[in-house]
């Protein structure tokens, strides 16, 4: 019997189906964009901080074979769903149930080629909290953004890459936190032509020395406004959302 508290949503054109809470927070396109921007290669290791039900990690696993995947999630119900989702799609995703600032010793002894993260976007001293626990944990910043970046940097192997998705208004905060990380690449994402960016993708490399790169904006939707029912993503964005293609804007992470 289906649990009415859950629903199953399709990602990557139905190549991936994930259980999520029926009410409250459900992952949208942000973790799919995050996964598409991670430059992982087969055989490499990836740690996701705050993995939720596993959306980004499992989207990445669908695109790139033979990854060593670990997800950290502090909410027991979300961690349980991430394990279920990984098992049902046949992915090898290890879920560690822990607060990212209090990782277990065995995880603190490991390093990774990549760390990916979709931290909560909103500072709660400047915005209102959600009544839904899972949504509030996903969207409301309780753990400082500086802690997310510091933990990611510690878990990266030398020359490893951090890939994040966040809001443009937090870019200054992120850049101030990147101690030990360089070769920064910033990709603005615009919802439509003529609009301001409402998301950014950011990459930074442990020990990287290359100059900061601010890439040309990528526009997600066609046209200046929504003019018809249904989706109107640009073809290159539709390919990554439906087919699991890598992100088209960021340069190669060599």
Coordinates of C-alpha atoms in Angstrom, one line a residue:
X1 CA 0.0 0.0 0.0
X2 CA 1.3 3.4 -0.9
X3 CA 2.1 5.7 2.0
X4 CA -0.1 8.9 1.6
X5 CA 2.6 10.9 3.3
X6 CA 4.9 10.3 0.4
X7 CA 4.9 10.9 -3.4
X8 CA 7.2 9.6 -6.1
X9 CA 8.6 12.2 -8.5
X10 CA 10.4 11.6 -11.8
X11 CA 13.6 13.3 -12.7
X12 CA 15.8 13.2 -15.8
X13 CA 12.9 12.4 -18.1
X14 CA 11.8 9.5 -15.9
X15 CA 15.3 7.9 -15.8
X16 CA 15.2 8.5 -12.0
X17 CA 12.2 8.2 -9.7
X18 CA 12.5 9.5 -6.1
X19 CA 10.3 9.2 -3.0
X20 CA 9.7 12.6 -1.3
X21 CA 7.3 13.9 1.4
X22 CA 3.9 14.7 -0.1
X23 CA 3.7 17.9 1.9
X24 CA 6.4 20.5 2.7
X25 CA 9.7 20.6 0.9
X26 CA 10.3 18.7 -2.3
X27 CA 13.4 19.0 -4.5
X28 CA 12.9 21.0 -7.7
X29 CA 15.4 21.7 -10.4
X30 CA 18.2 23.2 -8.2
X31 CA 19.8 19.8 -7.2
X32 CA 19.5 18.7 -10.8
X33 CA 21.4 21.8 -11.9
X34 CA 24.0 21.2 -9.1
X35 CA 24.5 17.6 -10.3
X36 CA 24.9 18.7 -13.9
X37 CA 27.6 21.2 -12.9
X38 CA 29.8 18.7 -10.9
X39 CA 32.8 17.7 -13.1
X40 CA 33.1 14.3 -11.6
X41 CA 34.6 11.5 -13.7
X42 CA 34.1 7.7 -13.4
X43 CA 35.9 6.2 -10.5
X44 CA 36.1 9.4 -8.5
X45 CA 34.6 10.0 -5.1
X46 CA 31.8 12.6 -4.3
X47 CA 30.5 13.8 -1.0
X48 CA 27.2 15.6 -0.8
X49 CA 26.5 17.8 2.3
X50 CA 22.9 18.0 3.2
X51 CA 21.7 15.4 0.6
X52 CA 18.0 15.4 1.5
X53 CA 16.4 12.5 -0.3
X54 CA 19.4 12.1 -2.5
X55 CA 18.3 14.0 -5.5
X56 CA 21.6 15.6 -6.6
X57 CA 23.8 12.6 -5.7
X58 CA 21.5 10.2 -7.6
X59 CA 21.2 12.5 -10.6
X60 CA 25.0 12.6 -10.7
X61 CA 25.1 8.8 -10.4
X62 CA 22.7 8.5 -13.3
X63 CA 25.1 10.6 -15.5
X64 CA 28.5 9.4 -14.4
X65 CA 29.1 5.7 -13.7
X66 CA 31.3 4.1 -11.1
X67 CA 31.3 6.9 -8.6
X68 CA 32.0 6.5 -4.9
X69 CA 29.1 8.4 -3.4
X70 CA 28.5 9.5 0.2
X71 CA 25.6 11.8 1.4
X72 CA 25.4 13.5 4.7
X73 CA 21.8 14.3 6.0
X74 CA 20.8 15.2 9.5
X75 CA 17.1 14.7 9.3
X76 CA 16.3 11.0 10.0
X77 CA 13.2 10.8 7.7
X78 CA 15.1 12.4 4.8
X79 CA 18.1 10.1 5.3
X80 CA 15.8 7.1 5.3
X81 CA 14.2 8.2 2.0
X82 CA 17.6 8.8 0.5
X83 CA 18.6 5.2 1.4
X84 CA 15.3 3.9 -0.1
X85 CA 15.8 5.9 -3.2
X86 CA 19.3 4.7 -3.7
X87 CA 18.3 1.1 -3.2
X88 CA 15.4 1.3 -5.6
X89 CA 17.4 2.9 -8.4
X90 CA 20.3 0.5 -7.8
X91 CA 22.9 3.2 -7.0
X92 CA 25.7 2.8 -4.5
X93 CA 25.0 5.8 -2.3
X94 CA 26.2 5.6 1.3
X95 CA 24.1 7.8 3.6
X96 CA 25.6 9.2 6.8
X97 CA 23.0 10.5 9.3
X98 CA 24.8 13.4 11.0
X99 CA 25.0 17.1 11.3
X100 CA 27.6 18.3 8.9
X101 CA 29.4 20.2 11.8
X102 CA 29.6 17.0 13.8
X103 CA 30.7 14.3 11.3
X104 CA 31.5 10.9 12.7
X105 CA 35.2 10.2 13.0
X106 CA 35.3 7.6 10.2
X107 CA 34.0 10.2 7.8
X108 CA 36.4 12.9 9.0
X109 CA 39.2 10.5 8.1
X110 CA 38.2 10.4 4.5
X111 CA 38.8 12.8 1.6
X112 CA 36.9 13.2 -1.7
X113 CA 37.6 14.3 -5.2
X114 CA 34.4 16.4 -5.2
X115 CA 32.1 17.9 -2.6
X116 CA 28.7 19.2 -3.7
X117 CA 26.2 21.2 -1.7
X118 CA 22.9 23.0 -2.0
X119 CA 22.9 24.9 1.3
X120 CA 19.7 26.6 2.7
X121 CA 19.2 29.9 0.9
X122 CA 17.6 32.1 3.5
X123 CA 19.0 33.7 6.6
X124 CA 16.3 33.5 9.2
X125 CA 17.2 36.8 10.8
X126 CA 16.1 38.3 7.5
X127 CA 13.2 36.1 6.4
X128 CA 10.3 34.0 7.8
X129 CA 10.5 30.4 8.7
X130 CA 8.4 27.6 7.2
X131 CA 5.9 25.6 9.3
X132 CA 7.0 22.4 7.5
X133 CA 10.1 21.0 9.3
X134 CA 11.7 19.4 6.2
X135 CA 11.1 22.6 4.1
X136 CA 12.5 24.8 6.9
X137 CA 15.6 22.6 7.2
X138 CA 16.2 22.8 3.5
X139 CA 15.5 26.5 3.0
X140 CA 16.3 28.2 6.3
X141 CA 19.9 28.7 7.2
X142 CA 20.5 27.2 10.7
X143 CA 24.1 26.1 10.1
X144 CA 26.2 29.1 9.0
X145 CA 27.2 29.2 5.4
X146 CA 30.8 29.5 6.5
X147 CA 30.5 26.2 8.2
X148 CA 29.2 24.5 5.0
X149 CA 32.2 25.8 3.1
X150 CA 34.8 25.0 5.8
X151 CA 33.5 21.4 6.2
X152 CA 33.6 21.0 2.4
X153 CA 37.2 22.3 2.2
X154 CA 38.4 19.9 4.9
X155 CA 36.8 16.9 3.2
X156 CA 38.3 17.7 -0.2
X157 CA 41.4 16.0 -1.4
X158 CA 44.2 18.2 -2.8
X159 CA 43.0 19.7 -6.2
X160 CA 39.5 18.5 -5.4
X161 CA 36.5 20.6 -6.5
X162 CA 33.7 22.1 -4.4
X163 CA 30.5 22.7 -6.5
X164 CA 27.6 24.7 -4.9
X165 CA 24.3 26.2 -6.0
X166 CA 23.1 29.3 -4.1
X167 CA 21.5 32.7 -4.4
X168 CA 23.4 35.7 -5.9
X169 CA 22.9 37.8 -2.8
X170 CA 25.0 35.3 -0.8
X171 CA 27.9 35.3 -3.2
X172 CA 29.9 37.8 -1.1
X173 CA 29.5 35.6 1.9
X174 CA 30.6 32.5 0.0
X175 CA 33.7 34.3 -1.4
X176 CA 34.7 35.4 2.1
X177 CA 34.7 31.8 3.2
X178 CA 36.9 30.2 0.6
X179 CA 40.1 29.9 2.6
X180 CA 42.3 27.3 0.9
X181 CA 40.1 27.2 -2.1
X182 CA 40.9 29.0 -5.4
X183 CA 40.4 28.7 -9.2
X184 CA 36.8 30.0 -8.5
X185 CA 34.3 29.8 -11.3
X186 CA 30.9 31.6 -11.0
X187 CA 28.0 30.9 -13.3
X188 CA 25.0 33.3 -13.0
X189 CA 21.6 31.7 -13.9
X190 CA 18.9 34.0 -15.2
X191 CA 15.2 32.8 -15.2
X192 CA 14.5 34.7 -18.4
X193 CA 16.0 37.2 -20.8
X194 CA 16.2 40.6 -19.3
X195 CA 15.9 39.4 -15.7
X196 CA 18.4 39.5 -12.9
X197 CA 20.1 36.3 -11.9
X198 CA 18.2 34.4 -9.2
X199 CA 20.7 31.5 -8.8
X200 CA 24.5 31.0 -9.1
X201 CA 26.6 27.9 -9.6
X202 CA 30.0 28.1 -8.1
X203 CA 33.1 25.9 -8.3
X204 CA 36.3 26.3 -6.3
X205 CA 39.3 24.0 -6.2
X206 CA 41.4 23.1 -3.1
X207 CA 44.7 24.7 -3.6
X208 CA 43.6 26.2 -6.9
X209 CA 45.6 29.2 -8.2
X210 CA 43.8 30.2 -11.4
X211 CA 42.2 33.6 -11.6
X212 CA 38.5 33.9 -10.7
X213 CA 36.2 33.4 -13.7
X214 CA 32.8 35.1 -14.0
X215 CA 31.1 33.3 -16.8
X216 CA 28.5 34.7 -19.2
X217 CA 25.0 34.3 -17.8
X218 CA 23.0 31.2 -18.8
X219 CA 19.2 31.8 -19.3
X220 CA 17.0 29.0 -18.2
X221 CA 13.7 29.7 -19.9
X222 CA 12.8 30.8 -23.5
X223 CA 11.2 34.2 -24.0
X224 CA 10.8 37.2 -21.7
X225 CA 7.7 35.9 -20.0
X226 CA 5.8 32.6 -19.6
X227 CA 3.3 32.6 -22.6
X228 CA 1.8 29.1 -22.6
X229 CA 1.0 26.1 -20.4
X230 CA 3.8 23.7 -19.9
X231 CA 7.6 24.0 -19.7
X232 CA 9.5 26.5 -21.7
X233 CA 13.1 25.7 -20.8
X234 CA 15.8 26.5 -23.4
X235 CA 16.9 23.4 -25.3
X236 CA 20.3 23.2 -23.6
X237 CA 18.6 23.4 -20.2
X238 CA 16.0 20.8 -21.1
X239 CA 18.8 18.4 -22.1
X240 CA 20.3 18.5 -18.7
X241 CA 17.0 18.3 -16.9
X242 CA 15.6 15.6 -19.1
X243 CA 18.6 13.7 -20.4
X244 CA 21.1 14.2 -17.7
X245 CA 23.5 16.2 -19.8
X246 CA 26.4 18.1 -18.1
X247 CA 25.9 21.8 -17.5
X248 CA 26.5 23.8 -20.8
X249 CA 28.0 27.0 -19.4
X250 CA 30.9 26.2 -17.0
X251 CA 34.3 25.6 -18.4
X252 CA 36.1 22.3 -18.0
X253 CA 37.5 21.6 -14.6
X254 CA 41.0 20.3 -15.4

